[in-house]
Amino acid sequence: MNKVIYTGASDAQVQWGNNDDPRDFLVEGECYEIESEEIHTWHTKFCLVGFEGKKFNSVHFKEAK
């Protein structure tokens, strides 16, 4: 999975795992490229191309086909 589509976020999803709030940076329905992933026991964080230093919970995305 190299590209993902941002599907939106709830307050609870944003607060989980000390991630950055994607609502401040991303546009719902837009496609983004994954630069790297951090896999943790209960969640995964995506670092996206063009958003240096930001980590977003993978639950906010679906795979782009």
PDB file of N, CA, C and O in Angstrom, residues 2-63:
ATOM      1  N   ASN A   2       0.965   1.910  -1.119  1.00  0.00           N
ATOM      2  CA  ASN A   2       1.775   3.116  -1.204  1.00  0.00           C
ATOM      3  C   ASN A   2       0.953   4.387  -1.157  1.00  0.00           C
ATOM      4  O   ASN A   2       1.435   5.423  -0.755  1.00  0.00           O
ATOM      5  N   LYS A   3      -0.298   4.305  -1.602  1.00  0.00           N
ATOM      6  CA  LYS A   3      -1.163   5.484  -1.606  1.00  0.00           C
ATOM      7  C   LYS A   3      -2.445   5.166  -0.848  1.00  0.00           C
ATOM      8  O   LYS A   3      -2.970   4.054  -0.913  1.00  0.00           O
ATOM      9  N   VAL A   4      -2.932   6.179  -0.149  1.00  0.00           N
ATOM     10  CA  VAL A   4      -4.139   6.034   0.650  1.00  0.00           C
ATOM     11  C   VAL A   4      -5.049   7.235   0.431  1.00  0.00           C
ATOM     12  O   VAL A   4      -4.604   8.302   0.016  1.00  0.00           O
ATOM     13  N   ILE A   5      -6.323   7.039   0.728  1.00  0.00           N
ATOM     14  CA  ILE A   5      -7.321   8.103   0.646  1.00  0.00           C
ATOM     15  C   ILE A   5      -7.753   8.450   2.064  1.00  0.00           C
ATOM     16  O   ILE A   5      -8.106   7.554   2.849  1.00  0.00           O
ATOM     17  N   TYR A   6      -7.712   9.722   2.385  1.00  0.00           N
ATOM     18  CA  TYR A   6      -8.128  10.190   3.702  1.00  0.00           C
ATOM     19  C   TYR A   6      -9.648  10.136   3.791  1.00  0.00           C
ATOM     20  O   TYR A   6     -10.350  10.695   2.946  1.00  0.00           O
ATOM     21  N   THR A   7     -10.161   9.456   4.833  1.00  0.00           N
ATOM     22  CA  THR A   7     -11.602   9.238   4.966  1.00  0.00           C
ATOM     23  C   THR A   7     -12.251  10.055   6.088  1.00  0.00           C
ATOM     24  O   THR A   7     -13.440   9.914   6.340  1.00  0.00           O
ATOM     25  N   GLY A   8     -11.479  10.901   6.750  1.00  0.00           N
ATOM     26  CA  GLY A   8     -12.031  11.704   7.836  1.00  0.00           C
ATOM     27  C   GLY A   8     -11.584  11.171   9.185  1.00  0.00           C
ATOM     28  O   GLY A   8     -10.931  10.129   9.281  1.00  0.00           O
ATOM     29  N   ALA A   9     -11.934  11.897  10.239  1.00  0.00           N
ATOM     30  CA  ALA A   9     -11.480  11.529  11.580  1.00  0.00           C
ATOM     31  C   ALA A   9     -12.454  12.026  12.637  1.00  0.00           C
ATOM     32  O   ALA A   9     -13.048  13.088  12.498  1.00  0.00           O
ATOM     33  N   SER A  10     -12.583  11.248  13.700  1.00  0.00           N
ATOM     34  CA  SER A  10     -13.361  11.663  14.867  1.00  0.00           C
ATOM     35  C   SER A  10     -12.393  12.103  15.960  1.00  0.00           C
ATOM     36  O   SER A  10     -11.198  11.807  15.909  1.00  0.00           O
ATOM     37  N   ASP A  11     -12.902  12.793  16.967  1.00  0.00           N
ATOM     38  CA  ASP A  11     -12.064  13.224  18.078  1.00  0.00           C
ATOM     39  C   ASP A  11     -11.394  12.027  18.753  1.00  0.00           C
ATOM     40  O   ASP A  11     -10.215  12.065  19.072  1.00  0.00           O
ATOM     41  N   ALA A  12     -12.151  10.956  18.973  1.00  0.00           N
ATOM     42  CA  ALA A  12     -11.614   9.768  19.643  1.00  0.00           C
ATOM     43  C   ALA A  12     -10.491   9.128  18.838  1.00  0.00           C
ATOM     44  O   ALA A  12      -9.475   8.709  19.401  1.00  0.00           O
ATOM     45  N   GLN A  13     -10.642   9.064  17.521  1.00  0.00           N
ATOM     46  CA  GLN A  13      -9.603   8.480  16.674  1.00  0.00           C
ATOM     47  C   GLN A  13      -8.326   9.313  16.717  1.00  0.00           C
ATOM     48  O   GLN A  13      -7.228   8.768  16.721  1.00  0.00           O
ATOM     49  N   VAL A  14      -8.470  10.609  16.734  1.00  0.00           N
ATOM     50  CA  VAL A  14      -7.316  11.506  16.739  1.00  0.00           C
ATOM     51  C   VAL A  14      -6.548  11.377  18.051  1.00  0.00           C
ATOM     52  O   VAL A  14      -5.312  11.382  18.063  1.00  0.00           O
ATOM     53  N   GLN A  15      -7.248  11.231  19.147  1.00  0.00           N
ATOM     54  CA  GLN A  15      -6.609  11.180  20.461  1.00  0.00           C
ATOM     55  C   GLN A  15      -5.877   9.871  20.706  1.00  0.00           C
ATOM     56  O   GLN A  15      -4.968   9.814  21.533  1.00  0.00           O
ATOM     57  N   TRP A  16      -6.236   8.806  19.988  1.00  0.00           N
ATOM     58  CA  TRP A  16      -5.620   7.500  20.198  1.00  0.00           C
ATOM     59  C   TRP A  16      -4.162   7.512  19.744  1.00  0.00           C
ATOM     60  O   TRP A  16      -3.848   7.921  18.640  1.00  0.00           O
ATOM     61  N   GLY A  17      -3.253   7.091  20.587  1.00  0.00           N
ATOM     62  CA  GLY A  17      -1.872   6.856  20.210  1.00  0.00           C
ATOM     63  C   GLY A  17      -1.010   8.084  20.009  1.00  0.00           C
ATOM     64  O   GLY A  17       0.062   7.989  19.429  1.00  0.00           O
ATOM     65  N   ASN A  18      -1.466   9.242  20.467  1.00  0.00           N
ATOM     66  CA  ASN A  18      -0.665  10.463  20.374  1.00  0.00           C
ATOM     67  C   ASN A  18      -0.263  10.791  18.930  1.00  0.00           C
ATOM     68  O   ASN A  18       0.896  11.039  18.624  1.00  0.00           O
ATOM     69  N   ASN A  19      -1.246  10.770  18.036  1.00  0.00           N
ATOM     70  CA  ASN A  19      -1.026  11.099  16.623  1.00  0.00           C
ATOM     71  C   ASN A  19      -1.362  12.562  16.351  1.00  0.00           C
ATOM     72  O   ASN A  19      -2.011  13.224  17.161  1.00  0.00           O
ATOM     73  N   ASP A  20      -0.958  13.047  15.186  1.00  0.00           N
ATOM     74  CA  ASP A  20      -1.341  14.387  14.764  1.00  0.00           C
ATOM     75  C   ASP A  20      -2.774  14.372  14.237  1.00  0.00           C
ATOM     76  O   ASP A  20      -3.260  13.354  13.733  1.00  0.00           O
ATOM     77  N   ASP A  21      -3.449  15.498  14.341  1.00  0.00           N
ATOM     78  CA  ASP A  21      -4.830  15.627  13.889  1.00  0.00           C
ATOM     79  C   ASP A  21      -4.844  15.873  12.378  1.00  0.00           C
ATOM     80  O   ASP A  21      -4.435  16.946  11.924  1.00  0.00           O
ATOM     81  N   PRO A  22      -5.314  14.898  11.588  1.00  0.00           N
ATOM     82  CA  PRO A  22      -5.300  15.064  10.138  1.00  0.00           C
ATOM     83  C   PRO A  22      -6.266  16.139   9.650  1.00  0.00           C
ATOM     84  O   PRO A  22      -6.095  16.680   8.562  1.00  0.00           O
ATOM     85  N   ARG A  23      -7.260  16.475  10.453  1.00  0.00           N
ATOM     86  CA  ARG A  23      -8.250  17.476  10.051  1.00  0.00           C
ATOM     87  C   ARG A  23      -7.621  18.846   9.862  1.00  0.00           C
ATOM     88  O   ARG A  23      -8.172  19.695   9.166  1.00  0.00           O
ATOM     89  N   ASP A  24      -6.448  19.053  10.471  1.00  0.00           N
ATOM     90  CA  ASP A  24      -5.735  20.319  10.333  1.00  0.00           C
ATOM     91  C   ASP A  24      -4.914  20.402   9.045  1.00  0.00           C
ATOM     92  O   ASP A  24      -4.449  21.482   8.682  1.00  0.00           O
ATOM     93  N   PHE A  25      -4.721  19.255   8.364  1.00  0.00           N
ATOM     94  CA  PHE A  25      -3.802  19.207   7.234  1.00  0.00           C
ATOM     95  C   PHE A  25      -4.360  18.579   5.962  1.00  0.00           C
ATOM     96  O   PHE A  25      -3.967  18.965   4.869  1.00  0.00           O
ATOM     97  N   LEU A  26      -5.225  17.585   6.099  1.00  0.00           N
ATOM     98  CA  LEU A  26      -5.645  16.780   4.961  1.00  0.00           C
ATOM     99  C   LEU A  26      -7.065  17.109   4.511  1.00  0.00           C
ATOM    100  O   LEU A  26      -7.865  17.633   5.291  1.00  0.00           O
ATOM    101  N   VAL A  27      -7.363  16.760   3.262  1.00  0.00           N
ATOM    102  CA  VAL A  27      -8.685  16.993   2.682  1.00  0.00           C
ATOM    103  C   VAL A  27      -9.366  15.641   2.497  1.00  0.00           C
ATOM    104  O   VAL A  27      -8.799  14.741   1.865  1.00  0.00           O
ATOM    105  N   GLU A  28     -10.541  15.506   3.081  1.00  0.00           N
ATOM    106  CA  GLU A  28     -11.289  14.248   2.978  1.00  0.00           C
ATOM    107  C   GLU A  28     -11.525  13.885   1.511  1.00  0.00           C
ATOM    108  O   GLU A  28     -11.922  14.732   0.711  1.00  0.00           O
ATOM    109  N   GLY A  29     -11.238  12.620   1.179  1.00  0.00           N
ATOM    110  CA  GLY A  29     -11.418  12.134  -0.177  1.00  0.00           C
ATOM    111  C   GLY A  29     -10.192  12.267  -1.060  1.00  0.00           C
ATOM    112  O   GLY A  29     -10.148  11.708  -2.147  1.00  0.00           O
ATOM    113  N   GLU A  30      -9.177  13.001  -0.599  1.00  0.00           N
ATOM    114  CA  GLU A  30      -7.949  13.186  -1.370  1.00  0.00           C
ATOM    115  C   GLU A  30      -6.990  12.015  -1.165  1.00  0.00           C
ATOM    116  O   GLU A  30      -6.993  11.379  -0.110  1.00  0.00           O
ATOM    117  N   CYS A  31      -6.153  11.776  -2.165  1.00  0.00           N
ATOM    118  CA  CYS A  31      -5.180  10.688  -2.151  1.00  0.00           C
ATOM    119  C   CYS A  31      -3.817  11.225  -1.694  1.00  0.00           C
ATOM    120  O   CYS A  31      -3.407  12.314  -2.098  1.00  0.00           O
ATOM    121  N   TYR A  32      -3.146  10.432  -0.848  1.00  0.00           N
ATOM    122  CA  TYR A  32      -1.835  10.804  -0.319  1.00  0.00           C
ATOM    123  C   TYR A  32      -0.886   9.617  -0.427  1.00  0.00           C
ATOM    124  O   TYR A  32      -1.312   8.466  -0.371  1.00  0.00           O
ATOM    125  N   GLU A  33       0.400   9.915  -0.538  1.00  0.00           N
ATOM    126  CA  GLU A  33       1.410   8.868  -0.644  1.00  0.00           C
ATOM    127  C   GLU A  33       2.066   8.633   0.717  1.00  0.00           C
ATOM    128  O   GLU A  33       2.450   9.584   1.401  1.00  0.00           O
ATOM    129  N   ILE A  34       2.183   7.366   1.095  1.00  0.00           N
ATOM    130  CA  ILE A  34       2.817   7.001   2.356  1.00  0.00           C
ATOM    131  C   ILE A  34       4.328   7.047   2.185  1.00  0.00           C
ATOM    132  O   ILE A  34       4.883   6.405   1.293  1.00  0.00           O
ATOM    133  N   GLU A  35       4.983   7.795   3.054  1.00  0.00           N
ATOM    134  CA  GLU A  35       6.443   7.859   3.060  1.00  0.00           C
ATOM    135  C   GLU A  35       7.020   6.736   3.916  1.00  0.00           C
ATOM    136  O   GLU A  35       7.994   6.089   3.557  1.00  0.00           O
ATOM    137  N   SER A  36       6.390   6.514   5.090  1.00  0.00           N
ATOM    138  CA  SER A  36       6.820   5.439   5.983  1.00  0.00           C
ATOM    139  C   SER A  36       5.681   5.080   6.926  1.00  0.00           C
ATOM    140  O   SER A  36       4.702   5.814   7.040  1.00  0.00           O
ATOM    141  N   GLU A  37       5.843   3.926   7.582  1.00  0.00           N
ATOM    142  CA  GLU A  37       4.849   3.438   8.532  1.00  0.00           C
ATOM    143  C   GLU A  37       5.540   3.087   9.844  1.00  0.00           C
ATOM    144  O   GLU A  37       6.668   2.620   9.842  1.00  0.00           O
ATOM    145  N   GLU A  38       4.843   3.334  10.944  1.00  0.00           N
ATOM    146  CA  GLU A  38       5.284   2.885  12.269  1.00  0.00           C
ATOM    147  C   GLU A  38       4.226   1.907  12.766  1.00  0.00           C
ATOM    148  O   GLU A  38       3.094   2.302  13.039  1.00  0.00           O
ATOM    149  N   ILE A  39       4.596   0.652  12.866  1.00  0.00           N
ATOM    150  CA  ILE A  39       3.640  -0.370  13.292  1.00  0.00           C
ATOM    151  C   ILE A  39       3.794  -0.595  14.792  1.00  0.00           C
ATOM    152  O   ILE A  39       4.877  -0.935  15.274  1.00  0.00           O
ATOM    153  N   HIS A  40       2.704  -0.384  15.509  1.00  0.00           N
ATOM    154  CA  HIS A  40       2.657  -0.578  16.958  1.00  0.00           C
ATOM    155  C   HIS A  40       1.709  -1.739  17.264  1.00  0.00           C
ATOM    156  O   HIS A  40       1.037  -2.255  16.372  1.00  0.00           O
ATOM    157  N   THR A  41       1.633  -2.133  18.512  1.00  0.00           N
ATOM    158  CA  THR A  41       0.797  -3.268  18.907  1.00  0.00           C
ATOM    159  C   THR A  41      -0.673  -3.059  18.562  1.00  0.00           C
ATOM    160  O   THR A  41      -1.321  -3.964  18.046  1.00  0.00           O
ATOM    161  N   TRP A  42      -1.206  -1.880  18.826  1.00  0.00           N
ATOM    162  CA  TRP A  42      -2.638  -1.638  18.663  1.00  0.00           C
ATOM    163  C   TRP A  42      -2.993  -0.699  17.518  1.00  0.00           C
ATOM    164  O   TRP A  42      -4.165  -0.466  17.247  1.00  0.00           O
ATOM    165  N   HIS A  43      -2.026  -0.096  16.894  1.00  0.00           N
ATOM    166  CA  HIS A  43      -2.324   0.808  15.778  1.00  0.00           C
ATOM    167  C   HIS A  43      -1.075   1.018  14.922  1.00  0.00           C
ATOM    168  O   HIS A  43       0.026   0.634  15.306  1.00  0.00           O
ATOM    169  N   THR A  44      -1.279   1.622  13.766  1.00  0.00           N
ATOM    170  CA  THR A  44      -0.184   1.956  12.853  1.00  0.00           C
ATOM    171  C   THR A  44      -0.241   3.443  12.556  1.00  0.00           C
ATOM    172  O   THR A  44      -1.322   4.009  12.394  1.00  0.00           O
ATOM    173  N   LYS A  45       0.926   4.065  12.488  1.00  0.00           N
ATOM    174  CA  LYS A  45       1.019   5.482  12.153  1.00  0.00           C
ATOM    175  C   LYS A  45       1.576   5.609  10.746  1.00  0.00           C
ATOM    176  O   LYS A  45       2.534   4.923  10.390  1.00  0.00           O
ATOM    177  N   PHE A  46       0.981   6.499   9.954  1.00  0.00           N
ATOM    178  CA  PHE A  46       1.468   6.798   8.614  1.00  0.00           C
ATOM    179  C   PHE A  46       2.167   8.145   8.625  1.00  0.00           C
ATOM    180  O   PHE A  46       1.637   9.122   9.158  1.00  0.00           O
ATOM    181  N   CYS A  47       3.341   8.196   8.007  1.00  0.00           N
ATOM    182  CA  CYS A  47       4.008   9.452   7.693  1.00  0.00           C
ATOM    183  C   CYS A  47       3.802   9.650   6.199  1.00  0.00           C
ATOM    184  O   CYS A  47       4.120   8.762   5.406  1.00  0.00           O
ATOM    185  N   LEU A  48       3.233  10.784   5.816  1.00  0.00           N
ATOM    186  CA  LEU A  48       2.870  11.031   4.426  1.00  0.00           C
ATOM    187  C   LEU A  48       3.855  11.973   3.746  1.00  0.00           C
ATOM    188  O   LEU A  48       4.403  12.884   4.384  1.00  0.00           O
ATOM    189  N   VAL A  49       4.046  11.766   2.464  1.00  0.00           N
ATOM    190  CA  VAL A  49       4.899  12.636   1.658  1.00  0.00           C
ATOM    191  C   VAL A  49       4.319  14.056   1.705  1.00  0.00           C
ATOM    192  O   VAL A  49       3.113  14.259   1.519  1.00  0.00           O
ATOM    193  N   GLY A  50       5.179  15.024   1.999  1.00  0.00           N
ATOM    194  CA  GLY A  50       4.757  16.423   2.036  1.00  0.00           C
ATOM    195  C   GLY A  50       4.310  16.903   3.403  1.00  0.00           C
ATOM    196  O   GLY A  50       3.962  18.078   3.563  1.00  0.00           O
ATOM    197  N   PHE A  51       4.300  16.003   4.399  1.00  0.00           N
ATOM    198  CA  PHE A  51       3.867  16.374   5.749  1.00  0.00           C
ATOM    199  C   PHE A  51       4.933  15.949   6.758  1.00  0.00           C
ATOM    200  O   PHE A  51       4.685  15.160   7.670  1.00  0.00           O
ATOM    201  N   GLU A  52       6.126  16.484   6.576  1.00  0.00           N
ATOM    202  CA  GLU A  52       7.284  16.120   7.386  1.00  0.00           C
ATOM    203  C   GLU A  52       7.015  16.336   8.873  1.00  0.00           C
ATOM    204  O   GLU A  52       6.495  17.380   9.279  1.00  0.00           O
ATOM    205  N   GLY A  53       7.355  15.335   9.670  1.00  0.00           N
ATOM    206  CA  GLY A  53       7.204  15.423  11.116  1.00  0.00           C
ATOM    207  C   GLY A  53       5.814  15.115  11.623  1.00  0.00           C
ATOM    208  O   GLY A  53       5.593  15.120  12.836  1.00  0.00           O
ATOM    209  N   LYS A  54       4.867  14.835  10.746  1.00  0.00           N
ATOM    210  CA  LYS A  54       3.496  14.529  11.143  1.00  0.00           C
ATOM    211  C   LYS A  54       3.261  13.019  11.066  1.00  0.00           C
ATOM    212  O   LYS A  54       3.733  12.349  10.145  1.00  0.00           O
ATOM    213  N   LYS A  55       2.528  12.498  12.034  1.00  0.00           N
ATOM    214  CA  LYS A  55       2.191  11.079  12.068  1.00  0.00           C
ATOM    215  C   LYS A  55       0.686  10.960  12.256  1.00  0.00           C
ATOM    216  O   LYS A  55       0.117  11.518  13.199  1.00  0.00           O
ATOM    217  N   PHE A  56       0.051  10.226  11.330  1.00  0.00           N
ATOM    218  CA  PHE A  56      -1.398  10.094  11.328  1.00  0.00           C
ATOM    219  C   PHE A  56      -1.799   8.644  11.563  1.00  0.00           C
ATOM    220  O   PHE A  56      -1.186   7.726  11.005  1.00  0.00           O
ATOM    221  N   ASN A  57      -2.839   8.446  12.337  1.00  0.00           N
ATOM    222  CA  ASN A  57      -3.367   7.109  12.614  1.00  0.00           C
ATOM    223  C   ASN A  57      -3.884   6.500  11.311  1.00  0.00           C
ATOM    224  O   ASN A  57      -4.633   7.143  10.573  1.00  0.00           O
ATOM    225  N   SER A  58      -3.516   5.267  11.037  1.00  0.00           N
ATOM    226  CA  SER A  58      -3.915   4.603   9.792  1.00  0.00           C
ATOM    227  C   SER A  58      -5.424   4.414   9.679  1.00  0.00           C
ATOM    228  O   SER A  58      -5.936   4.223   8.580  1.00  0.00           O
ATOM    229  N   VAL A  59      -6.142   4.490  10.778  1.00  0.00           N
ATOM    230  CA  VAL A  59      -7.594   4.310  10.756  1.00  0.00           C
ATOM    231  C   VAL A  59      -8.300   5.407   9.946  1.00  0.00           C
ATOM    232  O   VAL A  59      -9.429   5.235   9.514  1.00  0.00           O
ATOM    233  N   HIS A  60      -7.612   6.507   9.692  1.00  0.00           N
ATOM    234  CA  HIS A  60      -8.189   7.624   8.945  1.00  0.00           C
ATOM    235  C   HIS A  60      -8.125   7.433   7.423  1.00  0.00           C
ATOM    236  O   HIS A  60      -8.529   8.328   6.684  1.00  0.00           O
ATOM    237  N   PHE A  61      -7.642   6.291   6.976  1.00  0.00           N
ATOM    238  CA  PHE A  61      -7.376   6.110   5.551  1.00  0.00           C
ATOM    239  C   PHE A  61      -7.907   4.768   5.032  1.00  0.00           C
ATOM    240  O   PHE A  61      -8.073   3.833   5.803  1.00  0.00           O
ATOM    241  N   LYS A  62      -8.106   4.740   3.720  1.00  0.00           N
ATOM    242  CA  LYS A  62      -8.360   3.465   3.036  1.00  0.00           C
ATOM    243  C   LYS A  62      -7.389   3.387   1.869  1.00  0.00           C
ATOM    244  O   LYS A  62      -6.882   4.411   1.389  1.00  0.00           O
ATOM    245  N   GLU A  63      -7.119   2.171   1.435  1.00  0.00           N
ATOM    246  CA  GLU A  63      -6.170   1.962   0.348  1.00  0.00           C
ATOM    247  C   GLU A  63      -6.694   2.555  -0.953  1.00  0.00           C
ATOM    248  O   GLU A  63      -7.858   2.386  -1.300  1.00  0.00           O
TER     249      GLU A  63
END
